Short mmCIF file of C-alpha atoms and ligand atoms in Angstrom, two decimals:
data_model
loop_
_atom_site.label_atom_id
_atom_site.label_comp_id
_atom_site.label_asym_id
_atom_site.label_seq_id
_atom_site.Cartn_x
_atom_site.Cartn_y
_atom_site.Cartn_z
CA UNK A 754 12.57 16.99 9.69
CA UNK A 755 14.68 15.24 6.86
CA UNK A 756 17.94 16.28 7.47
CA UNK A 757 18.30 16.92 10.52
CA UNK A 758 20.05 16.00 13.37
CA UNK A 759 18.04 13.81 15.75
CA UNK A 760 19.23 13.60 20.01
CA UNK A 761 21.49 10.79 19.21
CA UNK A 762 23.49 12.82 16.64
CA UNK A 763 22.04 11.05 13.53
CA UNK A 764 20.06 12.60 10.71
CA UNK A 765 16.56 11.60 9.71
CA UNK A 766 16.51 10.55 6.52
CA UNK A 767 13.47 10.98 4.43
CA UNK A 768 11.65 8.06 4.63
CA UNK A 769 10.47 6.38 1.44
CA UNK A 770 7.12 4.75 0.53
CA UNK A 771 5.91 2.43 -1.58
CA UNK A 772 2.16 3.51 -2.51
CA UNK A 773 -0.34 1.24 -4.88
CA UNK A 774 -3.63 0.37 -5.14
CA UNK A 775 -5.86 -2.54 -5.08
CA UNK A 776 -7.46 -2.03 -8.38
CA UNK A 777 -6.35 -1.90 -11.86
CA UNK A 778 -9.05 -0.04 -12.88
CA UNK A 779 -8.10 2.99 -15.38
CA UNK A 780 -10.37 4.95 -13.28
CA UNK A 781 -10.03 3.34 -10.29
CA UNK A 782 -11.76 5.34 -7.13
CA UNK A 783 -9.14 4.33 -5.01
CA UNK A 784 -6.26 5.20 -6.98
CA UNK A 785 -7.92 8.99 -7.15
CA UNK A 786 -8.01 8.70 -3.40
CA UNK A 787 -3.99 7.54 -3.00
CA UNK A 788 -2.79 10.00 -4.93
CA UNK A 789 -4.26 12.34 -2.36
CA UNK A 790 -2.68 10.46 0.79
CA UNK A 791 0.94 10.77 -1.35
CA UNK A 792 0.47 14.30 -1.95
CA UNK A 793 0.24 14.89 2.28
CA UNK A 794 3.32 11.62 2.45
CA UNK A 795 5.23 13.77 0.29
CA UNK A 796 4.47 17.28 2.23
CA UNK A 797 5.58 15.38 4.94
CA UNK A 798 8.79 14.59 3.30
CA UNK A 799 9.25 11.24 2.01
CA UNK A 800 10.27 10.24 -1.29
CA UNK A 801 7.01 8.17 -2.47
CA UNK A 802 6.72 5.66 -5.66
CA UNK A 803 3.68 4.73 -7.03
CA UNK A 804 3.51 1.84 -8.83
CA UNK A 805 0.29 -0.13 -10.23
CA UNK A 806 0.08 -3.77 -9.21
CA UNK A 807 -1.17 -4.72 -12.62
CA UNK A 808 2.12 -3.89 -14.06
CA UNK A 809 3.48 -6.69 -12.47
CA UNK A 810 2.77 -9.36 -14.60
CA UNK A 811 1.56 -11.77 -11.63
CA UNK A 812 -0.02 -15.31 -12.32
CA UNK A 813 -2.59 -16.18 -9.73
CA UNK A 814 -0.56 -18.17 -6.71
CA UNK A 815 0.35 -21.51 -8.02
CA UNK A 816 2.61 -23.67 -5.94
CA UNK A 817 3.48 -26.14 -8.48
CA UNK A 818 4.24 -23.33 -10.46
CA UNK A 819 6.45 -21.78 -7.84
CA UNK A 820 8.35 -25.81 -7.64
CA UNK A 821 8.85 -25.80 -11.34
CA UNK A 822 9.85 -22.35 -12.52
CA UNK A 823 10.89 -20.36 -9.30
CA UNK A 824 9.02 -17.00 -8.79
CA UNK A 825 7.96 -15.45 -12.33
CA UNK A 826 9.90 -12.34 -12.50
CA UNK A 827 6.98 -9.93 -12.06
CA UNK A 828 7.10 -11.16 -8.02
CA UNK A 829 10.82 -11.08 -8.15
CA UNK A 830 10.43 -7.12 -9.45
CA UNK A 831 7.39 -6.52 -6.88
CA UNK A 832 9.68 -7.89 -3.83
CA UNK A 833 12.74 -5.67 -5.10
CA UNK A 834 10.25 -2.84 -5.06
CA UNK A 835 9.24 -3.45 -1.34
CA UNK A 836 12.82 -4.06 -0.71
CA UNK A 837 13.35 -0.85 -1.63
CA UNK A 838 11.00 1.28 0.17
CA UNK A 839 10.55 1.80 4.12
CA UNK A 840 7.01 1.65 4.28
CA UNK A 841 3.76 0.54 1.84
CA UNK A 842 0.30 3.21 1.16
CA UNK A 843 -1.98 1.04 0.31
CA UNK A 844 -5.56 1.97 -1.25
CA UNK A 845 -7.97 -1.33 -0.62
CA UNK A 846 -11.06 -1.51 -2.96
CA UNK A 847 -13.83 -3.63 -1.25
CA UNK A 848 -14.99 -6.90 -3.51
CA UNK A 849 -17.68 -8.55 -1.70
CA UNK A 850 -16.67 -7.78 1.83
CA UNK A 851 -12.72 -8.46 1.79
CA UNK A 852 -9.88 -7.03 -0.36
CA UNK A 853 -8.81 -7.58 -4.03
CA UNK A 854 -7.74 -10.62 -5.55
CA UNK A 855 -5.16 -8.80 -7.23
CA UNK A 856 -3.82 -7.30 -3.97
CA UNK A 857 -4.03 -10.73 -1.83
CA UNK A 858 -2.10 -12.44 -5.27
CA UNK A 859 0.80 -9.72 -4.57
CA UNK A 860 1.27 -10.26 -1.18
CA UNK A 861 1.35 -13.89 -1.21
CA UNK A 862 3.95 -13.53 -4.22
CA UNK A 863 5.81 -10.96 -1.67
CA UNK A 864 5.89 -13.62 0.73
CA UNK A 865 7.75 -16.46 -1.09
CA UNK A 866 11.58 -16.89 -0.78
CA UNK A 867 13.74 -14.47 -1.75
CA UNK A 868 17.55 -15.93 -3.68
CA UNK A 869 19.35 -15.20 -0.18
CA UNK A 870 16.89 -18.17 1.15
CA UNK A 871 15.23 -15.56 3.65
CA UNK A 872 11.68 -15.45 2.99
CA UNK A 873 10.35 -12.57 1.65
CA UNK A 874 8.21 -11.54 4.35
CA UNK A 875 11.26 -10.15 6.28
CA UNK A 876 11.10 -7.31 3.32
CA UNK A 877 7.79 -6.21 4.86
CA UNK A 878 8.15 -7.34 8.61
CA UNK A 879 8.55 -4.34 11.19
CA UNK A 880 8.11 -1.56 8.79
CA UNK A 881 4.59 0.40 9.14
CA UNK A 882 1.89 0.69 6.55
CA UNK A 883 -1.23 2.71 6.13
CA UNK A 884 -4.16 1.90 4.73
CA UNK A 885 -7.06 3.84 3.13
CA UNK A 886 -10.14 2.86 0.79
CA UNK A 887 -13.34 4.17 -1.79
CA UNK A 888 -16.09 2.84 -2.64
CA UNK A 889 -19.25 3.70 -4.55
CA UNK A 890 -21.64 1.84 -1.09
CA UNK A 891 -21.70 4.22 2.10
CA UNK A 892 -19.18 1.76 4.41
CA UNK A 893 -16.68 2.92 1.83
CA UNK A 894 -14.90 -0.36 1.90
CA UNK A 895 -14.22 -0.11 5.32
CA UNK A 896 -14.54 -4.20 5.69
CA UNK A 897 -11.49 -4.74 3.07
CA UNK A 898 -9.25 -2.66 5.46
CA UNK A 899 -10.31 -4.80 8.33
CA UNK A 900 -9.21 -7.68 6.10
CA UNK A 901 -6.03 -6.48 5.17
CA UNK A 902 -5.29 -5.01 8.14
CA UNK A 903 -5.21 -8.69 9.54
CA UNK A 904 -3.05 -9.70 6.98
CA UNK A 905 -0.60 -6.93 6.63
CA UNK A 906 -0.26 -7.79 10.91
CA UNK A 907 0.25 -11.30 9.99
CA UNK A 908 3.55 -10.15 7.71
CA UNK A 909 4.64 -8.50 10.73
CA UNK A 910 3.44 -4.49 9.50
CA UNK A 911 2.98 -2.00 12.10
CA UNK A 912 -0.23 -0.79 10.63
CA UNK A 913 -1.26 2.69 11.87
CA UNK A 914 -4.18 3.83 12.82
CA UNK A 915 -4.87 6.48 10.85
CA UNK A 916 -7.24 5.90 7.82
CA UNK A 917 -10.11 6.93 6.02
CA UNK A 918 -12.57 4.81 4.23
CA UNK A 919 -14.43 7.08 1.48
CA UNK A 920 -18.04 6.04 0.88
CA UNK A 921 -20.24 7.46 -1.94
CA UNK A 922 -16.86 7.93 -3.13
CA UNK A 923 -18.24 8.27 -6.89
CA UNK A 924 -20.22 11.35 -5.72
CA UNK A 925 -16.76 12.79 -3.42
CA UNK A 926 -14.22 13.89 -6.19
CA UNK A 927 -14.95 17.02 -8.62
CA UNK A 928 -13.34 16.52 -11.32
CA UNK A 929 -13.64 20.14 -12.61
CA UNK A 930 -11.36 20.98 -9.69
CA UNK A 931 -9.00 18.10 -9.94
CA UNK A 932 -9.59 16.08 -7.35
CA UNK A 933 -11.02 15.39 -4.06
CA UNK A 934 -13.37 17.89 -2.49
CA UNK A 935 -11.80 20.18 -0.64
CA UNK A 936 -13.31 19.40 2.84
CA UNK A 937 -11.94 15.88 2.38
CA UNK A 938 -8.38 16.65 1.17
CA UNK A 939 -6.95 17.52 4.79
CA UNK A 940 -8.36 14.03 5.88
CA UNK A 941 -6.53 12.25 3.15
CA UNK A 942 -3.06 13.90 2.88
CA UNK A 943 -3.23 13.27 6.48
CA UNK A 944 -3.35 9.63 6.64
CA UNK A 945 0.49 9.81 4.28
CA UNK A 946 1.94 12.17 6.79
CA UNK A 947 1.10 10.15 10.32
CA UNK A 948 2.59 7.09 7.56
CA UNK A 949 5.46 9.66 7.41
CA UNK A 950 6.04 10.02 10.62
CA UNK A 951 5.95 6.22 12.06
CA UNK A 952 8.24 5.43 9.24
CA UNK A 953 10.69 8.21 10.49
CA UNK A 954 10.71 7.18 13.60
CA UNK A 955 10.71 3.39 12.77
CA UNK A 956 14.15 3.86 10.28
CA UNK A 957 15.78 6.25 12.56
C1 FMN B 1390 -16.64 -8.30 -7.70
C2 FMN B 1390 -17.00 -7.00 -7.03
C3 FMN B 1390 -17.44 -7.03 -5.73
C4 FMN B 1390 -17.73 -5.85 -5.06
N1 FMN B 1390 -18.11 -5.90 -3.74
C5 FMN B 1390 -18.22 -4.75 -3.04
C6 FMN B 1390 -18.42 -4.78 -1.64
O1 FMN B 1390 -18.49 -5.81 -1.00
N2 FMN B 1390 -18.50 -3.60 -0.97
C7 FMN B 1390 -18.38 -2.39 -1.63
O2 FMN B 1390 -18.44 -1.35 -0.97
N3 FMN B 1390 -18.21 -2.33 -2.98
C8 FMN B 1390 -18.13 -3.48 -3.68
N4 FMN B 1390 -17.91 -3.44 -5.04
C9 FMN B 1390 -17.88 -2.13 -5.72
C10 FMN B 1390 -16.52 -1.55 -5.69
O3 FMN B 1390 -16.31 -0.90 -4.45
C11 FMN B 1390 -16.39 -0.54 -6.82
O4 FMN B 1390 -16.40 -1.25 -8.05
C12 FMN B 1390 -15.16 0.31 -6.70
O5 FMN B 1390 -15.24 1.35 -7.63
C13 FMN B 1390 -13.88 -0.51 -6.90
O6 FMN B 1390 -12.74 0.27 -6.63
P1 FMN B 1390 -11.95 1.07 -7.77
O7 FMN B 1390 -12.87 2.21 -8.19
O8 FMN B 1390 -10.75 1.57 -7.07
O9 FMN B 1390 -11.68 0.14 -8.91
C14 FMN B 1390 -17.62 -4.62 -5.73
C15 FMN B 1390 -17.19 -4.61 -7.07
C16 FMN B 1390 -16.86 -5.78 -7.70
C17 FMN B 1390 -16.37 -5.73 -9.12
#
């Protein structure tokens, strides 16, 4: 509980979370379905920012780029972001099998130096991330977690195992109500509070 003293006399502090989505669709499905996993992050009792990756202002990977001109300062803002939060919520839209371009293009900016000369995956390294995803087919791009899931591993992420992969995902959210149907809400919000509480437990 935030607050709190733990057994070794030190309180827990709130953890903090750093949610986006692969898409930069206006109506994106799986922005609809974060929203629901911060709702249960927050319940839990961390202090959540949602940002949208388009924002960023990130050119496509470019090395000689990266020689001539340094990071652009859409990376630079991205890595101060991560730098920022304990842990990432990340909603993974499927494109042909494996994740987003624009989410693979972030994390490969993430990964470049940082002006101390560490590299930037030691922002990301050791901290845990969860990762959900929607999609219109019935796997409901389960096969873009399984790709990220590799790569977030490869930055050094604890990834937990808690998920859920919304297919039909069109058909799943009632917009008359607001949001997600009801029988699905508990499954969401419940993939930000186990992010919640391996975050806690990782920054304690
Ligand atoms: C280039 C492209 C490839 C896609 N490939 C897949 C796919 O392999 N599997 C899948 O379930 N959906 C696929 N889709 C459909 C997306 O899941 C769908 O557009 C979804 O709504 C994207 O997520 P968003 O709503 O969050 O933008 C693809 C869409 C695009 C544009």
């Amino acid at each position: 509980v935030p607050g709190e003293f733990n057994r070794y006399g030190a309180t827990f502090m709130s953890a903090t979370i750093l949610a986006f989505s692969g898409s930069s669709r206006t109506a994106s499905l799986n922005a609809k379905l974060l929203q629901h996993a911060v709702a249960g992050a927050r319940q839990a009792g961390a202090s959540v920012t949602v940002v949208r990756l388009a924002d960023y202002e990130l050119p496509i990977y470019d090395g000689d780029l990266e020689e001539q001109h340094g990071l652009p300062p859409g990376a630079r803002a991205f890595q101060d972001a991560v730098a920022q939060h304990d842990a990432l919520l990340i909603a993974s839209p499927e494109h042909n099998g494996g994740y987003t371009a624009l989410l693979k293009n972030a994390l490969d900016w993430l990964s470049r130096l940082l002006p101390d000369g560490r590299s930037g995956i030691s922002l990301v390294a050791g901290k845990a991330a969860a990762v959900v995803s929607a999609s219109p087919g019935n796997l409901g791009g389960v096969r873009s977690q399984t790709a990220l899931r590799i790569v977030l591993e490869k930055l050094g992420m604890i990834v937990i195992p808690q998920s859920i992969a919304l297919g039909q995902a069109q058909l799943q959210f009632d917009e008359a109500q607001g949001g997600l149907k009801p029988s699905l809400v508990g499954a969401a919000q419940g993939v930000g509070a186990a992010l919640v509480n391996v975050a806690t437990r990782l920054t304690v």
